Amino acid sequence: MERDKLESMRQRNRRLIDAVIEKAGRVCPGSLAMICVYGSFCTGDVTAHSDLDLLILIRDERGRALSSGFLIDGIGFDFYCTTWESLEAEAAYTSPHIAKLMDSEIVFCPEEADRTRLEALRQRVREICGASFAADDLTRAEQPLFSAERAFARLLCAANIRDSRAAACEMLCELESAVCLLNKSYFRCGVKRVFEELGRLPETPENFEPLARRLAAAASPEEMRETAHCLMRAVYGCFDRVRGRMAARRETPTPEDLRGTLEEVVSNWRGKLIEAAVHGDAHAALMALGSAQIFFDEAAGAFDMPRYDAVSCFDPADLRGTAERFDAILRQYAAQYARVGLVVSTFPDTDAFLDDYLRVPAKAFGTA
């Protein structure tokens, strides 16, 4: 951009900022805490169509009077106000779109306490992103991945190209966020730089950029579905690599971690599978196995133990065999009990259980 044009835009920006400050003094004195600049004028990505992105931080609702949407010489501006509560939520780092919080340049801040408070929020995010990757980080990254899966489902079911494109757009946005969060990073620039930013991260899906660009340019619902499927599989592969490294760091379960879990599995699902076999109810059998699979997956994700495959037991043409195969998995799970010195809590009859259940341990009376 020509130097004169850039300087003219900067002068425009200064006048707009001064106007916000002046109006705050007139209509909501004491409400305006801070003004920061973010976006293209902060990153240096200025074009002839760049507007002014302002973080207008207010202390109370009176400051909402500073909000405004308007056009100047064909360029759209959107001044909206932000509260401390909103910035606190951003500092929880549930989204990678936090450049406004992290990188904005303070241009007005009369109270040093507000400057300190903003820096504390930024430091909170830095500490989250700088810590070693943990289960909470994976859970955080999985949230936009789950949203992408829902958008993918809508894409598969879309009846026309308009609905297909809308679902594809949402899916892409969520996948970009998921990959960024998986790397404990955030987007510093706008959408036109997203692939540059993702490309610099250590954990990225194979062929992510070409697949994403192909999905955006797809000319038919069929092409969108095919490309979206490839893109989802690429992202799944990226997440699986990270999960695999985490699995190597899982801890061996303790007796207290496992105590009662096998009995819970038997209580929740074994009887349902037997009844499903008796009545020929494939739906009930599949639902029981699917629920059990969630349990086994969560256990394997949390501890150093096998990921038992309950769903593979299912055969709609042989539900008795399905129940028998599930029993075989229960026997394998019982080996985890033996591994930590537990025995299955089983009794021959109700009287035997009640004798044990109602027995009060000596330590309950304060004795050794």
PDB file of C-alpha atoms in Angstrom, residues 127-288:
ATOM      1  CA  GLU A 127       0.515 -20.599  31.154  1.00  0.00           C
ATOM      2  CA  ILE A 128      -2.169 -22.861  29.701  1.00  0.00           C
ATOM      3  CA  CYS A 129      -0.502 -22.923  26.303  1.00  0.00           C
ATOM      4  CA  GLY A 130       2.979 -23.311  27.746  1.00  0.00           C
ATOM      5  CA  ALA A 131       2.210 -26.271  30.003  1.00  0.00           C
ATOM      6  CA  SER A 132       2.817 -29.859  28.924  1.00  0.00           C
ATOM      7  CA  PHE A 133       0.031 -31.422  26.879  1.00  0.00           C
ATOM      8  CA  ALA A 134      -2.467 -33.160  29.160  1.00  0.00           C
ATOM      9  CA  ALA A 135      -5.877 -34.812  29.043  1.00  0.00           C
ATOM     10  CA  ASP A 136      -7.639 -31.465  29.562  1.00  0.00           C
ATOM     11  CA  ASP A 137      -5.933 -30.105  26.458  1.00  0.00           C
ATOM     12  CA  LEU A 138      -7.173 -33.033  24.381  1.00  0.00           C
ATOM     13  CA  THR A 139     -10.686 -32.567  25.745  1.00  0.00           C
ATOM     14  CA  ARG A 140     -10.544 -28.866  24.841  1.00  0.00           C
ATOM     15  CA  ALA A 141      -9.482 -29.627  21.265  1.00  0.00           C
ATOM     16  CA  GLU A 142     -12.129 -32.318  20.905  1.00  0.00           C
ATOM     17  CA  GLN A 143     -15.006 -29.880  21.427  1.00  0.00           C
ATOM     18  CA  PRO A 144     -14.712 -28.156  18.016  1.00  0.00           C
ATOM     19  CA  LEU A 145     -13.949 -31.576  16.497  1.00  0.00           C
ATOM     20  CA  PHE A 146     -17.304 -32.814  17.786  1.00  0.00           C
ATOM     21  CA  SER A 147     -18.945 -29.707  16.314  1.00  0.00           C
ATOM     22  CA  ALA A 148     -17.244 -30.467  12.986  1.00  0.00           C
ATOM     23  CA  GLU A 149     -18.665 -33.988  13.112  1.00  0.00           C
ATOM     24  CA  ARG A 150     -22.172 -32.588  13.514  1.00  0.00           C
ATOM     25  CA  ALA A 151     -21.627 -30.243  10.570  1.00  0.00           C
ATOM     26  CA  PHE A 152     -20.289 -33.181   8.539  1.00  0.00           C
ATOM     27  CA  ALA A 153     -23.472 -35.123   9.293  1.00  0.00           C
ATOM     28  CA  ARG A 154     -25.564 -32.197   8.041  1.00  0.00           C
ATOM     29  CA  LEU A 155     -23.420 -32.052   4.913  1.00  0.00           C
ATOM     30  CA  LEU A 156     -24.063 -35.733   4.225  1.00  0.00           C
ATOM     31  CA  CYS A 157     -27.814 -35.190   4.623  1.00  0.00           C
ATOM     32  CA  ALA A 158     -28.043 -31.854   2.781  1.00  0.00           C
ATOM     33  CA  ALA A 159     -30.706 -31.739   0.080  1.00  0.00           C
ATOM     34  CA  ASN A 160     -29.150 -29.004  -2.053  1.00  0.00           C
ATOM     35  CA  ILE A 161     -25.874 -27.247  -2.769  1.00  0.00           C
ATOM     36  CA  ARG A 162     -26.733 -24.230  -0.614  1.00  0.00           C
ATOM     37  CA  ASP A 163     -27.190 -26.362   2.521  1.00  0.00           C
ATOM     38  CA  SER A 164     -24.127 -28.407   1.585  1.00  0.00           C
ATOM     39  CA  ARG A 165     -21.956 -25.301   1.383  1.00  0.00           C
ATOM     40  CA  ALA A 166     -23.255 -23.928   4.670  1.00  0.00           C
ATOM     41  CA  ALA A 167     -22.453 -27.197   6.435  1.00  0.00           C
ATOM     42  CA  ALA A 168     -19.048 -27.426   4.745  1.00  0.00           C
ATOM     43  CA  CYS A 169     -18.193 -23.900   5.878  1.00  0.00           C
ATOM     44  CA  GLU A 170     -19.077 -24.669   9.485  1.00  0.00           C
ATOM     45  CA  MET A 171     -17.155 -27.938   9.331  1.00  0.00           C
ATOM     46  CA  LEU A 172     -14.032 -26.201   8.019  1.00  0.00           C
ATOM     47  CA  CYS A 173     -14.178 -23.505  10.672  1.00  0.00           C
ATOM     48  CA  GLU A 174     -14.510 -26.049  13.468  1.00  0.00           C
ATOM     49  CA  LEU A 175     -11.727 -28.269  12.110  1.00  0.00           C
ATOM     50  CA  GLU A 176      -9.351 -25.317  11.899  1.00  0.00           C
ATOM     51  CA  SER A 177     -10.139 -24.488  15.513  1.00  0.00           C
ATOM     52  CA  ALA A 178      -9.697 -28.112  16.577  1.00  0.00           C
ATOM     53  CA  VAL A 179      -6.250 -28.391  14.997  1.00  0.00           C
ATOM     54  CA  CYS A 180      -5.143 -25.067  16.462  1.00  0.00           C
ATOM     55  CA  LEU A 181      -6.279 -26.049  19.968  1.00  0.00           C
ATOM     56  CA  LEU A 182      -4.642 -29.457  19.597  1.00  0.00           C
ATOM     57  CA  ASN A 183      -1.371 -27.561  19.217  1.00  0.00           C
ATOM     58  CA  LYS A 184      -2.162 -25.274  22.174  1.00  0.00           C
ATOM     59  CA  SER A 185      -1.936 -22.224  19.934  1.00  0.00           C
ATOM     60  CA  TYR A 186      -4.267 -19.455  18.775  1.00  0.00           C
ATOM     61  CA  PHE A 187      -4.896 -17.595  15.529  1.00  0.00           C
ATOM     62  CA  ARG A 188      -3.009 -14.324  15.400  1.00  0.00           C
ATOM     63  CA  CYS A 189      -4.092 -13.199  11.920  1.00  0.00           C
ATOM     64  CA  GLY A 190      -7.247 -13.287   9.830  1.00  0.00           C
ATOM     65  CA  VAL A 191      -8.768 -16.051   7.761  1.00  0.00           C
ATOM     66  CA  LYS A 192      -6.546 -15.358   4.753  1.00  0.00           C
ATOM     67  CA  ARG A 193      -3.516 -16.394   6.849  1.00  0.00           C
ATOM     68  CA  VAL A 194      -5.076 -19.446   8.480  1.00  0.00           C
ATOM     69  CA  PHE A 195      -3.164 -22.024   6.437  1.00  0.00           C
ATOM     70  CA  GLU A 196       0.113 -20.198   6.998  1.00  0.00           C
ATOM     71  CA  GLU A 197      -0.493 -20.290  10.732  1.00  0.00           C
ATOM     72  CA  LEU A 198      -1.601 -23.923  10.794  1.00  0.00           C
ATOM     73  CA  GLY A 199       1.320 -24.895   8.584  1.00  0.00           C
ATOM     74  CA  ARG A 200       3.766 -23.691  11.223  1.00  0.00           C
ATOM     75  CA  LEU A 201       2.288 -25.946  13.915  1.00  0.00           C
ATOM     76  CA  PRO A 202       3.916 -29.282  14.778  1.00  0.00           C
ATOM     77  CA  GLU A 203       0.717 -31.379  14.731  1.00  0.00           C
ATOM     78  CA  THR A 204      -1.269 -30.948  11.521  1.00  0.00           C
ATOM     79  CA  PRO A 205      -3.455 -33.327   9.489  1.00  0.00           C
ATOM     80  CA  GLU A 206      -1.954 -34.704   6.308  1.00  0.00           C
ATOM     81  CA  ASN A 207      -2.908 -32.644   3.229  1.00  0.00           C
ATOM     82  CA  PHE A 208      -5.087 -30.367   5.343  1.00  0.00           C
ATOM     83  CA  GLU A 209      -4.680 -27.228   3.232  1.00  0.00           C
ATOM     84  CA  PRO A 210      -5.254 -28.827  -0.203  1.00  0.00           C
ATOM     85  CA  LEU A 211      -8.254 -30.753   1.108  1.00  0.00           C
ATOM     86  CA  ALA A 212      -9.714 -27.659   2.769  1.00  0.00           C
ATOM     87  CA  ARG A 213      -9.248 -25.583  -0.375  1.00  0.00           C
ATOM     88  CA  ARG A 214     -10.771 -28.342  -2.490  1.00  0.00           C
ATOM     89  CA  LEU A 215     -13.790 -28.474  -0.191  1.00  0.00           C
ATOM     90  CA  ALA A 216     -14.234 -24.701  -0.386  1.00  0.00           C
ATOM     91  CA  ALA A 217     -14.089 -24.789  -4.195  1.00  0.00           C
ATOM     92  CA  ALA A 218     -16.220 -27.923  -4.657  1.00  0.00           C
ATOM     93  CA  ALA A 219     -18.857 -27.447  -7.360  1.00  0.00           C
ATOM     94  CA  SER A 220     -21.370 -30.102  -6.316  1.00  0.00           C
ATOM     95  CA  PRO A 221     -22.755 -31.736  -3.159  1.00  0.00           C
ATOM     96  CA  GLU A 222     -21.183 -35.022  -4.253  1.00  0.00           C
ATOM     97  CA  GLU A 223     -17.724 -33.470  -4.486  1.00  0.00           C
ATOM     98  CA  MET A 224     -18.225 -31.777  -1.117  1.00  0.00           C
ATOM     99  CA  ARG A 225     -19.203 -35.039   0.572  1.00  0.00           C
ATOM    100  CA  GLU A 226     -16.237 -36.915  -0.880  1.00  0.00           C
ATOM    101  CA  THR A 227     -13.736 -34.196   0.035  1.00  0.00           C
ATOM    102  CA  ALA A 228     -15.230 -33.644   3.478  1.00  0.00           C
ATOM    103  CA  HIS A 229     -14.890 -37.360   4.195  1.00  0.00           C
ATOM    104  CA  CYS A 230     -11.185 -37.257   3.295  1.00  0.00           C
ATOM    105  CA  LEU A 231     -10.707 -34.143   5.415  1.00  0.00           C
ATOM    106  CA  MET A 232     -12.387 -35.662   8.461  1.00  0.00           C
ATOM    107  CA  ARG A 233     -10.248 -38.790   8.185  1.00  0.00           C
ATOM    108  CA  ALA A 234      -7.101 -36.659   7.964  1.00  0.00           C
ATOM    109  CA  VAL A 235      -8.043 -34.782  11.126  1.00  0.00           C
ATOM    110  CA  TYR A 236      -8.930 -38.026  12.912  1.00  0.00           C
ATOM    111  CA  GLY A 237      -5.471 -39.305  12.027  1.00  0.00           C
ATOM    112  CA  CYS A 238      -3.869 -36.223  13.542  1.00  0.00           C
ATOM    113  CA  PHE A 239      -5.839 -36.591  16.762  1.00  0.00           C
ATOM    114  CA  ASP A 240      -5.086 -40.316  16.925  1.00  0.00           C
ATOM    115  CA  ARG A 241      -1.353 -39.624  16.759  1.00  0.00           C
ATOM    116  CA  VAL A 242      -1.629 -37.301  19.734  1.00  0.00           C
ATOM    117  CA  ARG A 243      -3.812 -39.774  21.632  1.00  0.00           C
ATOM    118  CA  GLY A 244      -1.256 -42.482  20.941  1.00  0.00           C
ATOM    119  CA  ARG A 245       1.510 -40.471  22.553  1.00  0.00           C
ATOM    120  CA  MET A 246      -0.700 -39.744  25.528  1.00  0.00           C
ATOM    121  CA  ALA A 247      -1.477 -43.456  25.873  1.00  0.00           C
ATOM    122  CA  ALA A 248       2.216 -44.142  26.375  1.00  0.00           C
ATOM    123  CA  ARG A 249       2.079 -41.882  29.454  1.00  0.00           C
ATOM    124  CA  ARG A 250      -1.011 -43.450  31.044  1.00  0.00           C
ATOM    125  CA  GLU A 251      -0.732 -44.653  34.616  1.00  0.00           C
ATOM    126  CA  THR A 252      -1.504 -48.161  35.831  1.00  0.00           C
ATOM    127  CA  PRO A 253      -4.914 -48.162  37.554  1.00  0.00           C
ATOM    128  CA  THR A 254      -4.978 -48.580  41.315  1.00  0.00           C
ATOM    129  CA  PRO A 255      -7.369 -50.932  43.134  1.00  0.00           C
ATOM    130  CA  GLU A 256      -9.542 -47.935  44.007  1.00  0.00           C
ATOM    131  CA  ASP A 257      -9.638 -46.868  40.361  1.00  0.00           C
ATOM    132  CA  LEU A 258     -11.054 -50.240  39.308  1.00  0.00           C
ATOM    133  CA  ARG A 259     -13.041 -51.270  42.358  1.00  0.00           C
ATOM    134  CA  GLY A 260     -16.668 -51.892  41.429  1.00  0.00           C
ATOM    135  CA  THR A 261     -16.227 -51.201  37.708  1.00  0.00           C
ATOM    136  CA  LEU A 262     -16.586 -54.804  36.529  1.00  0.00           C
ATOM    137  CA  GLU A 263     -19.640 -55.239  38.717  1.00  0.00           C
ATOM    138  CA  GLU A 264     -21.039 -52.040  37.190  1.00  0.00           C
ATOM    139  CA  VAL A 265     -20.540 -53.370  33.655  1.00  0.00           C
ATOM    140  CA  VAL A 266     -22.330 -56.606  34.552  1.00  0.00           C
ATOM    141  CA  SER A 267     -25.155 -54.642  36.199  1.00  0.00           C
ATOM    142  CA  ASN A 268     -25.626 -52.210  33.334  1.00  0.00           C
ATOM    143  CA  TRP A 269     -25.283 -54.376  30.234  1.00  0.00           C
ATOM    144  CA  ARG A 270     -24.837 -58.138  30.677  1.00  0.00           C
ATOM    145  CA  GLY A 271     -28.448 -58.799  31.630  1.00  0.00           C
ATOM    146  CA  LYS A 272     -29.692 -56.648  28.753  1.00  0.00           C
ATOM    147  CA  LEU A 273     -27.666 -58.717  26.289  1.00  0.00           C
ATOM    148  CA  ILE A 274     -29.045 -61.972  27.658  1.00  0.00           C
ATOM    149  CA  GLU A 275     -32.614 -60.647  27.426  1.00  0.00           C
ATOM    150  CA  ALA A 276     -31.969 -59.337  23.926  1.00  0.00           C
ATOM    151  CA  ALA A 277     -30.813 -62.805  22.879  1.00  0.00           C
ATOM    152  CA  VAL A 278     -33.915 -64.421  24.391  1.00  0.00           C
ATOM    153  CA  HIS A 279     -36.270 -62.053  22.582  1.00  0.00           C
ATOM    154  CA  GLY A 280     -34.289 -61.637  19.359  1.00  0.00           C
ATOM    155  CA  ASP A 281     -33.965 -57.883  19.920  1.00  0.00           C
ATOM    156  CA  ALA A 282     -30.959 -56.768  17.860  1.00  0.00           C
ATOM    157  CA  HIS A 283     -31.619 -53.100  18.634  1.00  0.00           C
ATOM    158  CA  ALA A 284     -31.433 -53.626  22.399  1.00  0.00           C
ATOM    159  CA  ALA A 285     -28.270 -55.701  22.030  1.00  0.00           C
ATOM    160  CA  LEU A 286     -26.549 -53.069  19.907  1.00  0.00           C
ATOM    161  CA  MET A 287     -27.514 -50.273  22.297  1.00  0.00           C
ATOM    162  CA  ALA A 288     -26.119 -52.216  25.259  1.00  0.00           C
TER     163      ALA A 288
END
